[in-house]
């Protein structure tokens, strides 16, 4: 037995040693530096390029990739790459988005009949690529149409909590001011998200059981208002009861639930399966709150952080897999083959972490980077607040410093919660300006720091090389493969100060674009007629010969590479062979019939002659 002063001293020393060991070994996870993370990011991008047959030294945003611009499979890489300033052809991307959005706006449902997230994803990608999401194409405002005025056509929540979450993220990407006559206010969107919190503290798409992905996304959306003193009075949808909570209260509950869900390897599960995407969303959520995913003890299990959890899914080729086990419900995601969706989410999660380490704005805060003066004010107030743990009487001075921070930057004061709690405990009356009501910026300023070597041109002025390239382009036969290049040049001609000096080239580009549009319409028409007249191919008859001949002729008139856009184009080629085979069979049949008739006639004539001879 240990007893007396010496015994107590030994026990104290043992406890101190255990505490030291726990803090420095049981909790501490391995950390990756900004250089490590930059290398991971670059390798993900290199993998993506190679996966579509491009050289790693060439831009990702080229003809092959940008054919899918404006769709979910192509819009997330620009977000991750743009937010770290990776050198690529962003003008080509924004030019294609201008064209695609304009075309889709000419249809009844515009970008989507029910999915508001179509507006949100495209707006974020457009912003990350240096564009103004309030002025896409010929003045289309994706922020108004997709978020605060979405309800004028379809409710923002039609898509469930997803539409509300990404609507708020997009609205706050530039802290856009919401007009007084808007259908939905910022506060209303926040309240609707809060009302969907589940009893265990998290959020879910189906509103049944908390899900890691949706909980992390909800935290990311609400993060700019963690320091808000506003309270919301609403009916919780699941409980059906009136609730009064602040955003901070809800986020803290959601963080607690997320912490409990973390696995021993640092990763997370969704639908009972550990996966990369859920873990990546948690990393984005934590950095949105300025929480260090590599150091915060709440998010380290068995010495593994959520960053370690993501690295578990990294492949030797630089890409990431979705999960370690095969899921028959997700056949495109193999446990030993890098996956595009997993890789894109890993990309922007590591970009979020990198930006956190570098002291830049959060992943989805696209505003101009903070000035040194603003950063110094934030640092000063954070140091003052930190002292309140031992000197609560300094709360008033800390509050004065906090109010000197511009309202739009107060969400970056990491420890404001301590100041608010201290002021409340000390019974010091306080009230600061509403964070939700003071969002005024509306225009995009592209000042994302670049951590990669830059070869990108700094202006859009038309050069002799551009003129020569256009001349070479128009000498070639029209093809839809030229669409990205032509669209990019037309945007450059539109923006360049010296465009009037090259009006003839602009006319040639416009003419080529018209030729490309004609080809696209022809391909679309062919696809319709193939389905209507030739499908299913195995049932083709001789009566289909004329249709096959016409469609085959039109198909062969297309540029060789454009033929691949014709649905089941291999079957179209086979159809001609099939009809030719039917033609041969028909000819053979006719010939056989003729032969039979001739032989029959010969036999009859022969018999008659024999009869005549006998008589």
XYZ file of C-alpha atoms in Angstrom, residues 40-330:
291
model
C -1.309 14.762 -52.078
C -3.450 17.367 -53.849
C -1.193 17.497 -56.894
C -1.147 13.703 -57.186
C -4.960 13.544 -57.095
C -5.120 16.016 -59.988
C -2.443 14.095 -61.892
C -4.440 10.889 -61.391
C -7.582 12.557 -62.744
C -5.747 13.748 -65.843
C -4.305 10.301 -66.522
C -7.673 8.643 -65.930
C -9.106 10.479 -68.961
C -6.029 9.966 -71.110
C -4.362 13.348 -70.623
C -0.735 14.161 -69.969
C -0.054 15.411 -66.431
C 1.626 18.528 -67.862
C -1.467 19.521 -69.837
C -4.501 21.380 -68.422
C -7.292 19.202 -67.036
C -9.897 21.615 -68.397
C -9.634 20.650 -72.041
C -11.931 19.179 -74.702
C -12.215 15.716 -73.144
C -13.016 16.935 -69.634
C -15.189 19.933 -70.452
C -17.685 17.952 -72.497
C -19.224 17.233 -69.078
C -19.014 20.804 -67.734
C -22.181 21.764 -65.901
C -22.674 18.229 -64.593
C -21.740 16.728 -61.255
C -18.968 14.593 -62.756
C -17.070 17.699 -63.923
C -17.886 20.566 -61.547
C -16.197 19.499 -58.318
C -12.607 19.392 -59.542
C -12.701 23.118 -60.495
C -13.856 23.860 -56.934
C -10.951 22.031 -55.329
C -8.358 23.185 -57.868
C -9.556 26.789 -57.948
C -9.490 27.104 -54.160
C -5.789 26.292 -54.025
C -4.883 28.269 -57.143
C -3.825 25.277 -59.202
C -2.696 26.390 -62.643
C -5.228 25.325 -65.277
C -7.406 26.687 -68.071
C -10.189 28.219 -65.993
C -11.304 30.484 -68.833
C -12.146 27.386 -70.866
C -14.272 26.100 -67.983
C -16.155 29.369 -67.394
C -16.653 29.819 -71.138
C -18.262 26.395 -71.376
C -20.448 27.108 -68.348
C -21.581 30.384 -69.946
C -22.610 28.470 -73.045
C -24.171 25.472 -71.288
C -26.128 27.470 -68.714
C -27.453 29.793 -71.442
C -28.592 26.793 -73.489
C -30.247 25.093 -70.519
C -31.957 28.305 -69.445
C -33.720 28.267 -72.809
C -35.558 25.100 -71.721
C -38.640 24.969 -69.516
C -36.942 23.728 -66.334
C -33.679 25.606 -66.857
C -30.972 23.755 -64.902
C -33.312 21.318 -63.147
C -36.973 20.919 -62.344
C -36.433 19.779 -58.749
C -32.714 19.982 -57.855
C -31.668 23.377 -56.556
C -28.206 21.908 -56.012
C -27.648 22.155 -59.781
C -27.523 25.942 -59.344
C -25.392 25.666 -56.207
C -22.741 23.311 -57.611
C -22.337 25.254 -60.854
C -22.231 28.584 -58.999
C -19.488 27.367 -56.642
C -17.428 25.935 -59.506
C -17.880 29.134 -61.519
C -16.770 31.227 -58.540
C -13.767 29.002 -57.872
C -12.767 29.448 -61.516
C -12.770 33.228 -61.193
C -16.266 33.972 -62.493
C -19.134 36.051 -61.122
C -22.029 33.724 -60.282
C -24.479 36.637 -60.427
C -23.601 37.224 -64.083
C -23.227 33.957 -65.973
C -23.550 33.915 -69.754
C -25.749 36.842 -70.703
C -26.558 38.053 -67.200
C -27.968 34.922 -65.523
C -27.923 35.216 -61.711
C -27.352 31.732 -60.296
C -27.413 33.021 -56.713
C -30.857 34.590 -57.011
C -32.391 31.841 -59.144
C -30.865 28.983 -57.162
C -31.195 30.237 -53.601
C -33.064 33.257 -52.303
C -35.579 33.363 -55.184
C -35.684 29.647 -55.878
C -38.984 29.463 -54.013
C -40.692 31.585 -56.656
C -40.682 28.521 -58.902
C -39.954 25.495 -56.689
C -39.413 25.456 -52.925
C -35.720 25.430 -51.951
C -36.464 22.466 -49.674
C -38.043 20.333 -52.419
C -34.775 18.442 -52.578
C -34.858 17.986 -48.821
C -32.213 19.306 -46.468
C -29.669 19.043 -49.299
C -31.146 22.029 -51.119
C -31.241 24.121 -47.938
C -27.670 23.258 -46.928
C -26.082 23.957 -50.283
C -28.277 26.989 -50.810
C -26.863 28.513 -47.610
C -23.284 27.503 -48.488
C -23.626 29.125 -51.918
C -25.317 32.236 -50.539
C -22.444 32.703 -48.106
C -19.704 31.937 -50.622
C -19.509 35.688 -51.184
C -21.705 36.676 -48.229
C -24.242 37.832 -50.823
C -26.747 40.422 -49.713
C -30.324 39.149 -49.903
C -32.740 41.732 -51.397
C -35.714 42.837 -49.319
C -38.156 41.404 -51.875
C -36.454 37.976 -51.945
C -38.596 34.879 -51.495
C -36.344 33.455 -48.749
C -34.158 35.309 -46.280
C -30.866 34.053 -44.894
C -32.432 33.676 -41.439
C -35.311 31.617 -42.821
C -32.942 29.200 -44.539
C -30.892 28.818 -41.357
C -34.008 28.194 -39.280
C -35.301 25.560 -41.697
C -32.000 23.685 -41.401
C -32.063 23.897 -37.596
C -35.623 22.552 -37.533
C -34.442 19.371 -39.262
C -31.976 18.404 -36.529
C -32.618 14.893 -35.205
C -32.838 13.939 -31.532
C -29.314 12.465 -31.395
C -27.901 15.789 -32.620
C -27.143 15.038 -36.253
C -28.930 15.485 -39.570
C -30.068 13.132 -42.312
C -31.406 13.265 -45.844
C -34.285 10.920 -45.037
C -35.009 12.508 -41.644
C -34.879 9.131 -39.896
C -31.420 8.434 -38.505
C -28.508 10.849 -38.300
C -26.028 10.480 -41.138
C -22.372 11.539 -41.060
C -22.354 13.157 -44.511
C -25.446 15.295 -43.972
C -24.418 16.221 -40.435
C -21.005 17.377 -41.640
C -22.543 19.323 -44.539
C -25.054 20.988 -42.195
C -22.207 22.047 -39.896
C -20.315 23.442 -42.897
C -23.345 25.490 -43.944
C -24.030 26.807 -40.420
C -20.364 27.443 -39.531
C -20.330 31.176 -40.481
C -22.954 31.728 -37.745
C -21.320 29.811 -34.903
C -20.464 33.148 -33.241
C -23.943 34.567 -33.799
C -25.847 35.556 -30.660
C -29.193 35.164 -32.404
C -31.581 32.535 -31.109
C -34.166 30.814 -33.278
C -37.652 29.783 -32.214
C -39.001 26.948 -34.323
C -40.802 23.633 -34.331
C -38.441 20.696 -34.518
C -39.808 18.552 -37.338
C -38.958 15.190 -35.794
C -40.147 15.949 -32.249
C -43.013 18.214 -33.264
C -42.136 20.513 -30.358
C -41.244 24.184 -30.069
C -37.508 24.722 -29.664
C -35.324 27.745 -28.932
C -31.681 27.345 -29.867
C -28.733 29.268 -31.243
C -26.670 28.036 -34.175
C -23.806 27.420 -31.769
C -26.005 25.179 -29.632
C -27.026 23.080 -32.625
C -23.484 22.823 -34.003
C -22.095 21.753 -30.626
C -24.662 18.953 -30.451
C -23.844 17.893 -33.995
C -20.090 17.938 -33.263
C -20.598 15.762 -30.200
C -22.538 13.239 -32.275
C -19.864 13.285 -35.008
C -17.123 12.718 -32.468
C -18.900 9.597 -31.224
C -19.227 8.217 -34.756
C -15.519 8.310 -35.555
C -13.977 4.858 -36.064
C -10.728 3.618 -34.519
C -8.854 4.275 -37.778
C -10.078 7.878 -37.831
C -12.586 7.400 -40.656
C -16.384 7.410 -40.691
C -19.263 5.232 -41.806
C -22.372 5.883 -43.852
C -25.084 3.257 -44.165
C -22.946 1.051 -41.950
C -19.908 1.131 -44.278
C -16.638 2.963 -43.653
C -15.807 5.211 -46.585
C -13.706 8.087 -47.835
C -16.478 10.556 -48.699
C -18.023 10.680 -45.215
C -14.584 11.231 -43.693
C -13.780 13.970 -46.203
C -16.995 15.825 -45.363
C -16.051 15.785 -41.673
C -12.645 17.322 -42.466
C -14.365 20.091 -44.458
C -16.822 20.696 -41.603
C -14.092 20.922 -38.954
C -11.959 23.335 -40.963
C -15.068 25.445 -41.624
C -15.210 25.952 -37.850
C -11.422 26.512 -37.655
C -11.035 23.220 -35.782
C -7.768 21.395 -36.467
C -8.659 17.877 -37.676
C -5.143 16.697 -36.893
C -4.964 17.960 -33.300
C -8.416 18.336 -31.771
C -8.775 15.514 -29.223
C -12.484 15.137 -29.906
C -11.665 13.926 -33.404
C -8.735 11.620 -32.727
C -9.437 7.971 -31.966
C -6.718 5.481 -31.118
C -4.117 8.098 -32.244
C -5.838 8.363 -35.644
C -7.294 11.636 -36.906
C -9.883 12.068 -39.633
C -6.987 12.991 -41.934
C -5.430 9.594 -41.165
C -8.864 8.175 -41.901
C -8.824 9.719 -45.382
C -5.315 8.477 -46.117
C -6.539 4.944 -45.478
C -8.289 5.120 -48.863
C -5.394 6.508 -50.886
C -4.070 4.400 -53.763
C -0.599 4.087 -55.224
C -1.654 6.000 -58.349
C -2.524 9.104 -56.304
C -6.302 8.662 -56.442
C -8.685 7.533 -53.709
C -11.171 4.688 -53.424
C -14.672 4.954 -52.019
C -14.424 1.998 -49.637
C -12.227 -0.961 -48.772
C -14.984 -3.489 -49.397
C -17.079 -4.112 -52.504
C -20.669 -2.900 -52.402
C -23.030 -4.526 -54.895
C -25.257 -1.444 -54.673
C -22.359 0.699 -55.911
